[in-house]
Amino acid sequence: MNAQIDHALEEIRRFRPSPEFAAQAVADEGLYDAARADRLEFWADQARTLLQWEKPFTRTLDWSNPPFAKWFDDGELNVAVNCLDRHVEAGLGDRVAIHWEGEPGDSRDITYAELTDEVKRAANTLADLGVGEQDRVAIYLPMIPEAVVAMLACARIGAIHSVVFGGFSADSLASRIDDAEASVVITADGGYRKGRVFPLKPVVDEALGKAEGGTVRNVLVVRRGENEVDWNADRDLWWHETVATASNEHEAKGFEAEHPLFILYTSGTTGKPKGILHTSGGYLTQAAFTHKNVFDLHPERDVYWCTADVGWITGHSYVVYGPLANGATQVLYEGTPDTPHPGRWWEIVEKYGVTILYTAPTAIRSFMKLGRQIPHEFNLRTLRLLGSVGEPINPEAWIWYRHVIGGGSIPVVDTWWQTETGAIMISALPGVTDLKPGSAQVPVPGISIDILDDDGTAVEGEGGGLLVATEPWPSMLRGIWGDPERFKETYWEKFGDKYFAGDGARRDEDGDIWLLGRVDDVMNVSGHRLSTAEIESSLVAHPWTAEAAVVGASDETTGQAVVAFVILKASQVSHVTDPFEASEELRKHVATQIGAIARPRQVFIVNELPKTRSGKIMRRLLRDLAEGREVGDTTTLADTSIMEVISAQVR
Ligand code: ATP
Ligand code: MG
């Protein structure tokens, strides 16, 4: 089969870095030169300069047994010491590490010295509970500082954490506890979401009733929601009675660079989540390198805010490990963007003087839907850099983000990466790269990316194909927990020693990369392979549209036909009275912008789209709907009832 994907959407807007930004930028062209000259030496150099090693490494990469890579493997380091103690020892103990904002409006500022102390106490507590090196600890917490403390306490003692998003059900938690054979669960009584306390400890109790392994000995509970909880005195402990009273003396030892750091399950957009395993030295090197250079981090003056939950890879690499390794000051927010009012995020930006904001297209599009008057009520002038991750950002959303949130002149970086890649792989470097809305642009220095046809030949010209990483990279996954066969099958069977990412992409004449959506979602219309991302971007470029999802549904004449699901902007809903006319107009719009081949067979106007808990559109469910099938597995949906609402609207 020909894997090439047709491309049709043209985007011609370009933004050069301003001279003022470029003059102060952390990154420069020299990074690309150094990486091109000697890729391995480049990464070795980053590992030495960005991190503190207890024992220096002498070997950079061992790729003698692909796909199992070892980076810096004869070196030793302690990840928590790199994120905490060394900053305190360097005299930065009084710098705020975390400005924490609770949803009800309570807040705490935590310095590096305080965070280090707390992590030492938690490390002692876990050790007292018998948690040893390589033991697994499940973390099921809201976005409170204790989540960061728990992760770093595990890292400090060489235990492996498995963070499970606090919105997941007892079943999801139980299956993840079983899969990792966790011996301790760290949770809270409850946390705040949408103005209410949602219970966590009761879900853990239920999950432990369901978990078949019976591996959990203790449950450590942070008091946050003050909600009523059942107590099992043989198993449960309060954080404020154990961690808070534990000693803050803790001697950290260095672990081998390949010591496992964490397991994290993917979002489950395409199927059953996979337990992705990451290790220490290489992971931290690339997390720190990309955090510093992609976000132009000046730790002495920036206030950085990544809105991702710690339950996702973005929360691991760009809330915990990257920023803390770099000594950054950051905001951590517990709640939802619209509680108690729709301007909550912008109020937080104003309150803390946030300078760097990293979020997802789904959030940006939901703000577009509400309108610019909401952010405009707040002072956002401190912002100087914006980032995006999670899905392709449609050019129209990129422009809106830059103008409405960024005031029109600051860089926006679109960062492509995955749970599996551990850190950013493709992104512009602010101050260096000319920016193109909608394109993730270029591999970061030291990363080798190619676009291949199904048979492994590079796609020439501007056609689209399959995105691969052609060389191992420091923060690459080291496997799927407990399933080396699935690891090989999923990522390596297709192209041998090249990593198959599962995403479609194309390269334009300047060498910039455009993500076209997941390979499984590519549509085949009359022999043309069409990208979901391009048609969605075209729909979002129409003034009525806030969000769009397209899928290919089987069609008697064309093989597959494009079916679109569209959410209108709040300000347009009253103008668009006839849904039939609206869908005609949008069909015509796509045909004009992209070509008749991409004209949707149907456009359904809906109020919601099915999304994973991390905000990604689950197209396979829409495909089921478009093809009149029973809707498939919805367990990783943020709201499992949403498909009923959408099917009612479609009918
Ligand atoms: P699963 O693998 O279980 O289906 P998932 O792929 O949604 O879940 P993640 O690792 O959270 O889990 O998401 C990575 C995917 O998100 C990428 O493969 C890509 O499809 C998409 N993605 C992330 N960032 C971008 C981006 N900047 N542009 C385009 N797509 C992106
Ligand atoms: Mg994936």
XYZ file of C-alpha atoms and ligand atoms in Angstrom:
683
model
C 0.000 0.000 0.000
C 1.158 3.509 -0.741
C 1.573 5.328 2.557
C 1.951 8.750 1.025
C -0.535 11.304 2.216
C -1.742 14.013 -0.123
C -1.316 17.530 1.037
C -3.299 20.498 -0.025
C -3.673 23.146 2.626
C -1.435 26.146 1.994
C -0.234 28.320 4.840
C 1.934 31.243 3.868
C 2.161 33.376 7.005
C 5.684 33.654 8.427
C 7.006 35.396 11.527
C 10.661 36.277 11.981
C 12.040 36.499 15.511
C 12.141 40.096 16.685
C 15.693 41.446 17.054
C 15.055 42.171 20.757
C 13.970 38.619 21.435
C 16.794 37.135 19.397
C 19.360 39.261 21.240
C 18.450 37.740 24.602
C 17.580 34.225 23.377
C 19.020 31.211 25.172
C 19.241 29.150 21.964
C 21.327 29.943 18.924
C 22.270 28.449 15.558
C 25.409 27.054 17.141
C 23.358 24.287 18.784
C 22.412 22.890 15.379
C 26.006 23.147 14.184
C 27.354 21.344 17.226
C 24.763 18.575 16.949
C 25.450 18.149 13.237
C 29.191 18.011 13.779
C 28.985 15.198 16.365
C 25.539 14.165 17.579
C 26.703 11.923 20.407
C 29.293 14.376 21.653
C 26.606 17.058 21.564
C 24.366 15.044 23.904
C 27.286 14.075 26.137
C 28.094 17.740 26.429
C 24.500 18.618 27.354
C 24.432 15.815 29.932
C 27.621 17.124 31.538
C 26.671 20.793 31.566
C 22.982 20.541 32.487
C 23.241 17.836 35.143
C 25.293 16.965 38.192
C 26.770 13.454 38.109
C 27.855 11.542 41.213
C 30.006 9.455 38.917
C 30.867 10.852 35.480
C 30.002 8.687 32.473
C 32.520 7.658 29.849
C 30.140 5.956 27.386
C 27.503 8.061 25.639
C 25.338 5.562 23.765
C 25.201 1.787 23.641
C 22.997 0.761 20.697
C 24.462 -2.696 20.304
C 21.146 -4.365 21.099
C 18.440 -2.349 19.340
C 15.761 -1.366 20.172
C 17.121 -1.374 23.725
C 19.257 1.756 24.082
C 21.550 2.686 26.943
C 22.651 6.282 27.393
C 25.493 7.454 29.646
C 25.255 4.007 31.213
C 28.428 3.916 33.299
C 27.558 7.244 34.931
C 25.624 7.719 38.171
C 23.320 10.512 39.278
C 20.415 11.191 41.566
C 17.510 12.781 39.699
C 16.026 14.426 42.820
C 19.364 15.941 43.806
C 19.565 17.387 40.304
C 16.117 18.932 40.681
C 16.571 20.210 44.246
C 19.640 19.929 46.472
C 22.132 21.252 43.988
C 20.138 24.465 43.538
C 20.027 24.943 47.308
C 23.768 24.267 47.526
C 24.292 26.849 44.780
C 22.619 29.471 47.000
C 19.219 29.435 45.310
C 17.327 27.949 48.272
C 15.159 31.050 48.641
C 14.024 31.045 45.020
C 10.356 30.083 44.640
C 10.095 26.703 42.936
C 6.305 26.541 42.948
C 3.623 29.203 43.138
C 0.748 26.895 43.898
C -2.801 28.053 43.315
C -5.674 25.938 44.636
C -8.961 26.027 42.800
C -10.870 27.658 45.693
C -8.262 30.446 45.701
C -5.953 29.278 48.496
C -2.287 29.473 47.543
C 1.219 28.546 48.698
C 4.667 29.644 47.587
C 7.286 26.934 48.034
C 10.987 27.698 47.763
C 13.647 25.311 46.543
C 14.883 24.903 50.134
C 11.386 24.045 51.364
C 10.721 21.653 48.510
C 14.028 19.890 49.133
C 13.156 19.497 52.800
C 9.736 18.102 52.042
C 11.106 15.629 49.501
C 13.674 14.405 52.032
C 10.895 13.826 54.581
C 8.775 11.980 52.053
C 11.784 9.895 50.996
C 12.332 8.879 54.618
C 8.651 8.015 54.993
C 8.633 5.823 51.889
C 11.823 4.090 53.042
C 10.159 3.482 56.446
C 7.271 1.855 54.615
C 9.750 -0.549 53.081
C 9.816 0.991 49.611
C 13.154 0.079 48.075
C 14.990 0.547 44.799
C 12.902 -0.400 41.746
C 9.734 -0.858 43.833
C 6.678 0.716 42.209
C 4.658 3.471 43.825
C 1.324 4.519 42.325
C 0.543 8.236 42.657
C -3.094 9.271 42.378
C -3.264 12.905 43.412
C -4.791 16.219 42.402
C -2.537 19.035 41.170
C -1.138 19.894 44.595
C 2.530 20.325 45.551
C 2.508 16.902 47.207
C 2.228 15.342 43.735
C 5.602 16.848 42.823
C 7.024 15.906 46.220
C 5.834 12.300 45.875
C 7.404 11.889 42.437
C 10.739 13.344 43.531
C 10.744 11.301 46.754
C 10.480 8.144 44.642
C 13.275 9.349 42.383
C 15.405 10.153 45.401
C 15.297 6.584 46.736
C 15.383 4.882 43.348
C 11.755 3.731 43.438
C 9.704 3.824 40.230
C 6.622 6.018 40.192
C 3.515 5.412 38.170
C 1.353 8.520 38.198
C -2.290 7.862 37.402
C -4.393 10.886 36.435
C -6.692 11.857 39.326
C -9.731 11.830 37.063
C -9.424 8.148 36.219
C -11.932 5.607 37.493
C -11.351 2.846 40.037
C -11.124 0.324 37.173
C -8.414 2.265 35.343
C -6.509 2.773 38.572
C -6.823 -0.904 39.517
C -5.531 -2.107 36.152
C -2.555 0.262 36.342
C -1.771 -0.790 39.936
C -1.902 -4.428 38.890
C 0.144 -3.930 35.735
C 2.950 -2.220 37.678
C 2.527 -4.332 40.838
C 2.659 -1.243 43.019
C 3.315 -1.721 46.738
C 2.274 1.755 47.904
C -0.374 4.193 46.668
C -0.049 7.913 47.403
C -3.359 9.732 47.198
C -5.442 12.483 48.824
C -8.811 12.406 50.514
C -10.041 14.512 47.614
C -9.241 17.526 45.456
C -11.059 20.477 43.917
C -12.537 20.427 40.440
C -15.264 22.622 38.988
C -15.950 24.163 42.375
C -16.476 20.899 44.215
C -14.438 18.340 46.086
C -14.046 15.163 44.072
C -13.173 12.125 46.171
C -9.916 10.255 45.549
C -9.334 8.049 48.594
C -12.730 6.329 48.128
C -11.740 5.563 44.523
C -8.455 4.074 45.761
C -10.389 1.933 48.264
C -12.624 0.724 45.470
C -9.666 0.116 43.159
C -7.870 -1.920 45.803
C -11.007 -4.027 46.127
C -10.815 -4.674 42.395
C -7.059 -5.018 41.976
C -6.313 -8.691 41.649
C -2.635 -8.611 42.509
C -3.044 -7.635 46.164
C 0.367 -5.977 45.940
C -0.481 -2.763 47.806
C 0.656 -2.719 51.445
C 0.092 0.934 52.292
C -1.915 3.941 51.210
C -0.449 7.324 52.088
C -3.138 10.009 52.154
C -2.711 13.775 51.830
C -5.466 15.832 53.446
C -6.810 18.259 50.885
C -10.540 17.938 50.271
C -11.457 17.443 53.953
C -14.083 15.007 52.710
C -15.179 12.018 54.780
C -13.044 8.921 54.119
C -13.068 5.334 55.360
C -9.942 4.283 57.177
C -8.147 0.955 57.236
C -5.742 1.315 60.166
C -3.555 -1.577 59.020
C -2.963 -0.038 55.641
C -3.691 3.711 55.566
C -1.496 6.557 56.825
C -1.982 10.306 56.792
C 0.715 12.349 55.082
C 0.490 15.037 57.801
C 1.116 12.438 60.489
C 4.025 10.702 58.752
C 5.782 12.821 56.127
C 5.315 16.040 58.099
C 6.922 14.515 61.188
C 9.678 12.551 59.409
C 13.306 13.634 59.531
C 14.489 16.120 56.912
C 17.930 14.523 56.899
C 18.287 12.227 53.950
C 21.484 11.175 52.246
C 20.783 10.613 48.549
C 22.873 8.146 46.607
C 23.655 8.152 42.931
C 21.938 5.598 40.699
C 23.077 4.274 37.360
C 21.960 6.442 34.475
C 19.742 3.623 33.194
C 18.030 3.176 36.565
C 14.254 3.226 35.883
C 12.603 6.495 36.867
C 8.946 6.040 36.021
C 6.221 4.160 34.203
C 3.519 6.218 32.547
C 0.537 4.972 30.595
C -0.215 6.718 27.262
C -3.420 8.710 26.804
C -5.222 5.844 25.086
C -6.355 7.899 22.099
C -5.935 4.969 19.735
C -6.400 1.959 21.985
C -5.412 0.290 25.250
C -2.859 2.428 27.129
C 0.734 1.208 27.166
C 2.942 1.413 30.279
C 5.860 3.402 28.925
C 9.133 3.037 30.839
C 11.625 5.888 31.200
C 15.028 5.891 32.871
C 17.152 8.557 34.546
C 20.200 10.162 32.925
C 19.139 10.394 29.288
C 15.588 11.360 30.175
C 16.647 14.185 32.466
C 19.223 15.442 29.979
C 16.734 15.872 27.159
C 13.941 17.163 29.428
C 16.284 19.842 30.809
C 17.828 20.678 27.428
C 14.499 21.154 25.663
C 12.918 22.988 28.576
C 15.745 25.480 28.588
C 16.088 26.031 24.848
C 12.542 25.602 23.534
C 11.061 27.818 26.253
C 13.964 30.280 26.286
C 14.196 29.850 30.029
C 15.906 32.573 32.056
C 15.438 30.982 35.472
C 16.400 34.113 37.394
C 13.535 36.170 35.967
C 10.966 33.942 34.282
C 7.704 32.710 35.737
C 6.852 29.594 33.799
C 3.470 27.893 33.662
C 2.707 24.560 32.039
C -0.988 23.801 32.434
C -0.669 20.023 31.993
C -1.707 17.660 34.761
C 1.128 15.666 36.320
C -0.814 12.586 35.222
C 0.405 13.151 31.629
C 3.872 13.020 30.162
C 3.815 16.799 29.708
C 3.333 17.121 33.457
C 6.284 14.802 34.061
C 8.781 16.413 31.709
C 7.611 20.044 31.763
C 6.103 20.497 35.224
C 8.401 18.325 37.299
C 11.687 17.195 35.782
C 12.666 19.785 33.155
C 11.746 22.967 35.056
C 13.106 21.807 38.407
C 16.356 20.515 36.899
C 16.728 24.001 35.422
C 15.921 25.815 38.673
C 12.823 27.488 37.252
C 10.053 29.279 39.130
C 6.690 27.960 38.059
C 2.959 28.099 38.629
C 1.028 24.964 39.559
C -2.760 25.235 39.385
C -5.106 22.690 40.874
C -8.366 23.315 39.101
C -10.265 23.749 35.872
C -9.826 26.767 33.547
C -13.394 28.005 34.029
C -13.778 27.865 37.819
C -15.061 30.010 39.393
C -15.170 32.155 36.225
C -14.093 31.668 32.583
C -11.133 34.048 32.980
C -9.455 32.034 35.737
C -6.303 31.169 33.792
C -5.792 34.786 32.746
C -6.313 35.925 36.303
C -3.507 33.537 37.321
C -1.220 34.848 34.565
C -1.829 38.367 35.872
C -1.437 37.427 39.550
C 1.949 35.735 39.179
C 3.250 37.687 36.196
C 3.597 34.539 34.095
C 6.140 34.994 31.300
C 6.070 31.572 29.590
C 2.830 29.650 29.042
C 2.692 26.069 27.732
C -0.707 24.542 26.983
C -2.698 22.441 24.518
C -4.649 23.307 21.348
C -7.828 21.946 22.918
C -7.598 24.633 25.615
C -6.807 27.346 23.087
C -9.779 26.359 20.924
C -12.094 26.325 23.914
C -11.023 29.894 24.724
C -11.566 30.842 21.074
C -15.058 29.460 21.373
C -15.795 31.769 24.325
C -14.285 34.852 22.708
C -11.458 37.307 23.223
C -13.341 39.584 25.626
C -12.564 37.153 28.472
C -8.739 37.188 28.334
C -8.843 40.891 27.509
C -10.133 41.665 30.981
C -6.719 40.764 32.397
C -3.202 42.081 32.097
C -1.311 39.494 30.042
C 1.577 41.764 29.104
C 4.147 39.811 31.121
C 3.836 36.902 28.654
C 6.825 36.670 26.323
C 6.604 33.105 24.978
C 3.758 30.686 24.251
C 3.932 26.942 23.669
C 1.533 24.296 22.409
C 1.481 20.496 22.642
C -0.822 17.517 22.318
C -2.373 17.791 18.869
C -1.642 19.703 15.695
C -2.423 23.357 16.365
C -4.547 24.682 13.525
C -3.028 27.812 11.959
C -6.107 29.853 12.942
C -5.758 28.769 16.582
C -2.021 29.565 16.459
C -2.747 33.085 15.189
C -5.457 33.614 17.809
C -3.090 32.417 20.555
C -0.347 34.752 19.391
C -2.645 37.770 19.012
C -5.237 37.495 21.713
C -3.102 35.909 24.437
C 0.353 36.971 23.300
C -0.467 40.540 22.258
C 0.555 39.923 18.646
C 4.329 39.867 18.690
C 5.681 37.071 20.887
C 6.891 33.643 19.701
C 4.581 30.627 19.677
C 6.309 27.245 19.640
C 4.414 24.149 18.574
C 6.143 21.156 20.137
C 5.683 17.639 18.780
C 6.500 14.691 21.013
C 4.901 11.694 22.738
C 4.839 9.812 26.025
C 7.267 7.465 24.299
C 9.746 10.156 23.252
C 9.918 11.516 26.822
C 10.755 15.030 25.716
C 10.235 17.453 22.840
C 11.494 16.165 19.486
C 10.257 18.713 16.943
C 9.882 22.434 17.631
C 11.035 25.836 16.555
C 13.739 27.409 18.723
C 12.491 30.851 19.757
C 14.735 33.667 18.648
C 16.299 31.431 16.012
C 13.583 29.905 13.819
C 11.211 31.825 11.527
C 7.799 30.733 12.777
C 5.056 29.177 10.644
C 1.583 28.822 12.151
C 0.476 25.196 12.070
C 3.884 23.605 11.546
C 5.865 21.952 14.336
C 8.866 22.928 12.187
C 12.236 21.268 12.796
C 13.808 18.481 14.876
C 15.472 19.925 17.964
C 19.277 19.822 17.811
C 20.548 16.268 18.253
C 17.322 14.623 17.032
C 17.059 12.841 13.678
C 13.613 12.665 12.076
C 12.564 11.420 8.673
C 9.361 10.900 6.736
C 9.086 7.529 5.046
C 6.890 5.648 2.678
C 5.421 2.315 3.767
C 8.417 0.428 2.402
C 10.898 2.594 4.278
C 12.027 4.912 1.498
C 12.194 8.605 2.241
C 9.284 10.565 0.811
C 10.606 13.009 -1.738
C 9.141 16.435 -2.395
C 6.213 17.676 -0.401
C 4.198 14.488 -0.067
C 3.287 13.196 3.340
C 4.268 9.886 4.880
C 5.119 8.240 8.176
C 7.092 10.059 10.835
C 10.111 8.163 12.175
C 13.078 8.872 14.418
C 16.083 7.487 12.588
C 18.547 7.564 15.503
C 18.100 6.755 19.196
C 17.671 9.804 21.446
C 18.478 10.275 25.138
C 14.911 10.440 26.511
C 13.520 7.623 24.380
C 11.320 5.024 26.029
C 13.247 1.992 27.196
C 10.295 -0.335 26.814
C 6.699 -1.144 27.650
C 6.500 -2.291 31.251
C 6.471 -6.074 31.364
C 5.945 -6.455 27.624
C 9.118 -6.344 25.503
C 7.304 -8.035 22.610
C 4.645 -5.344 22.401
C 7.437 -2.752 22.553
C 9.141 -4.271 19.512
C 5.930 -4.857 17.602
C 4.434 -1.412 18.157
C 7.420 0.762 17.370
C 10.206 -1.202 15.723
C 8.799 -3.986 13.579
C 7.910 -1.695 10.731
C 11.301 -0.126 10.015
C 13.904 -2.178 11.889
C 16.099 0.131 13.926
C 14.050 3.223 13.125
C 11.351 4.293 15.570
C 7.842 4.386 14.071
C 5.844 7.115 15.838
C 2.407 6.306 14.395
C 1.856 9.877 13.143
C 1.650 11.125 9.567
C 3.745 14.124 8.536
C 5.076 16.051 5.569
C 8.014 18.312 4.993
C 7.599 21.567 3.066
C 10.079 23.192 0.702
C 11.867 24.913 3.604
C 12.323 21.629 5.433
C 9.629 22.387 8.017
C 7.571 19.478 9.310
C 3.761 19.495 9.377
C 1.977 16.863 11.440
C -0.962 15.421 9.521
C -2.646 13.400 12.262
C -2.398 9.789 13.311
C -1.652 7.280 10.607
C -4.651 5.201 11.734
C -6.904 8.206 11.103
C -5.724 9.046 7.576
C -8.638 8.881 5.120
C -8.591 7.327 1.697
C -10.986 9.124 -0.630
C -11.025 7.884 -4.244
C -7.426 6.766 -3.868
C -6.248 10.042 -2.293
C -4.899 9.790 1.218
C -6.142 12.835 3.103
C -4.986 14.189 6.417
C -7.404 14.781 9.277
C -5.314 17.709 10.481
C -5.486 19.640 7.221
C -9.247 19.385 6.792
C -9.800 20.231 10.453
C -7.551 23.274 10.091
C -9.503 24.370 7.060
C -12.765 24.097 8.997
C -11.317 26.004 11.957
C -10.217 28.753 9.558
C -13.896 29.499 8.837
C -15.100 32.389 11.019
C -17.967 30.333 12.460
C -15.911 27.398 13.665
C -14.269 26.915 17.054
C -13.391 23.221 16.794
C -13.602 20.457 14.255
C -12.946 16.748 13.967
C -13.008 14.803 10.741
C -13.038 11.074 10.089
C -13.200 8.814 7.083
C -16.404 6.787 6.877
C -16.823 3.931 4.407
C -18.549 5.065 1.237
C -19.834 2.987 -1.663
C -18.511 5.218 -4.414
C -15.338 6.753 -3.025
C -14.087 4.012 -0.674
C -14.124 6.461 2.186
C -15.841 9.806 2.552
C -14.935 12.717 4.777
C -17.360 13.271 7.643
C -16.894 16.343 9.826
C -18.110 17.247 13.291
C -17.991 20.957 14.055
C -18.452 23.114 17.140
C -19.438 26.721 16.470
C -18.061 29.766 18.270
C -20.361 31.080 20.988
C -20.609 34.444 19.198
C -21.790 32.751 15.969
C -24.369 30.365 17.315
C -27.203 32.902 17.094
C -26.354 33.843 13.471
C -26.207 30.277 12.320
C -29.835 29.323 12.630
C -30.203 26.677 9.955
C -27.864 23.743 10.577
C -28.421 22.456 7.045
C -27.304 25.739 5.488
C -24.404 25.942 7.903
C -23.144 22.556 6.938
C -23.517 23.399 3.231
C -21.479 26.539 3.760
C -18.727 24.645 5.582
C -18.608 21.898 2.948
C -18.189 24.550 0.271
C -15.519 26.288 2.317
C -13.373 23.133 2.520
C -13.811 22.479 -1.198
C -12.633 26.015 -1.982
C -9.718 25.984 0.445
C -8.372 22.484 -0.170
C -10.125 21.072 -3.204
C -13.236 19.176 -4.179
C -11.672 15.877 -3.127
C -11.661 16.993 0.512
C -15.262 18.261 0.528
C -16.954 16.555 3.478
C -19.857 14.298 2.589
C -21.493 15.486 5.786
C -20.846 18.214 8.321
C -22.569 17.761 11.643
C -22.925 20.750 13.952
C -22.439 19.491 17.509
C -21.877 20.978 20.961
C -19.137 18.606 22.091
C -16.426 16.333 20.740
C -15.243 13.109 22.364
C -11.897 13.738 24.049
C -9.466 11.819 26.180
C -8.742 13.068 29.668
C -5.755 14.923 28.254
C -7.980 16.729 25.760
C -7.207 14.851 22.550
C -9.993 14.131 20.099
C -10.854 10.420 19.888
C -11.682 10.092 16.225
C -12.223 6.352 16.307
C -15.447 6.893 18.259
C -16.664 9.420 15.708
C -15.830 6.955 12.962
C -18.017 4.361 14.694
C -20.807 6.908 14.741
C -20.306 7.979 11.122
C -20.423 4.361 10.000
C -23.504 3.605 12.082
C -21.717 1.109 14.330
C -21.980 0.587 18.021
C -19.534 3.029 19.659
C -16.319 1.294 20.879
C -14.414 1.461 24.155
C -15.004 4.816 25.848
C -13.187 4.218 29.134
C -10.439 6.778 28.576
C -12.927 9.500 27.577
C -13.074 12.541 29.837
C -16.860 12.269 29.871
C -18.198 8.844 29.005
C -21.739 10.099 28.402
C -20.631 12.463 25.654
C -21.080 9.986 22.807
C -24.795 9.692 23.563
C -25.159 13.457 23.400
C -23.302 13.617 20.106
C -25.211 10.731 18.534
C -28.486 12.389 19.475
C -27.333 15.597 17.752
C -26.167 13.749 14.682
C -29.508 11.979 14.320
P -2.109 6.279 22.668
O -0.723 6.137 22.153
O -2.449 5.379 23.805
O -3.152 6.280 21.557
P -1.663 9.144 22.737
O -0.849 8.922 21.514
O -2.789 10.127 22.651
O -2.240 7.739 23.305
P 0.342 10.755 24.069
O 1.675 10.170 24.155
O -0.144 11.592 25.209
O -0.719 9.591 23.943
O 0.214 11.655 22.783
C 1.186 11.702 21.755
C 0.499 12.018 20.439
O -0.106 13.312 20.494
C 1.416 12.095 19.248
O 1.692 10.822 18.713
C 0.613 12.966 18.287
O -0.379 12.210 17.617
C -0.046 13.953 19.213
N 0.738 15.196 19.322
C 1.411 15.632 20.404
N 1.958 16.854 20.178
C 1.632 17.191 18.920
C 1.903 18.340 18.091
N 2.591 19.379 18.537
N 1.426 18.323 16.837
C 0.705 17.278 16.374
N 0.411 16.190 17.095
C 0.856 16.138 18.363
Mg 0.452 7.408 21.036
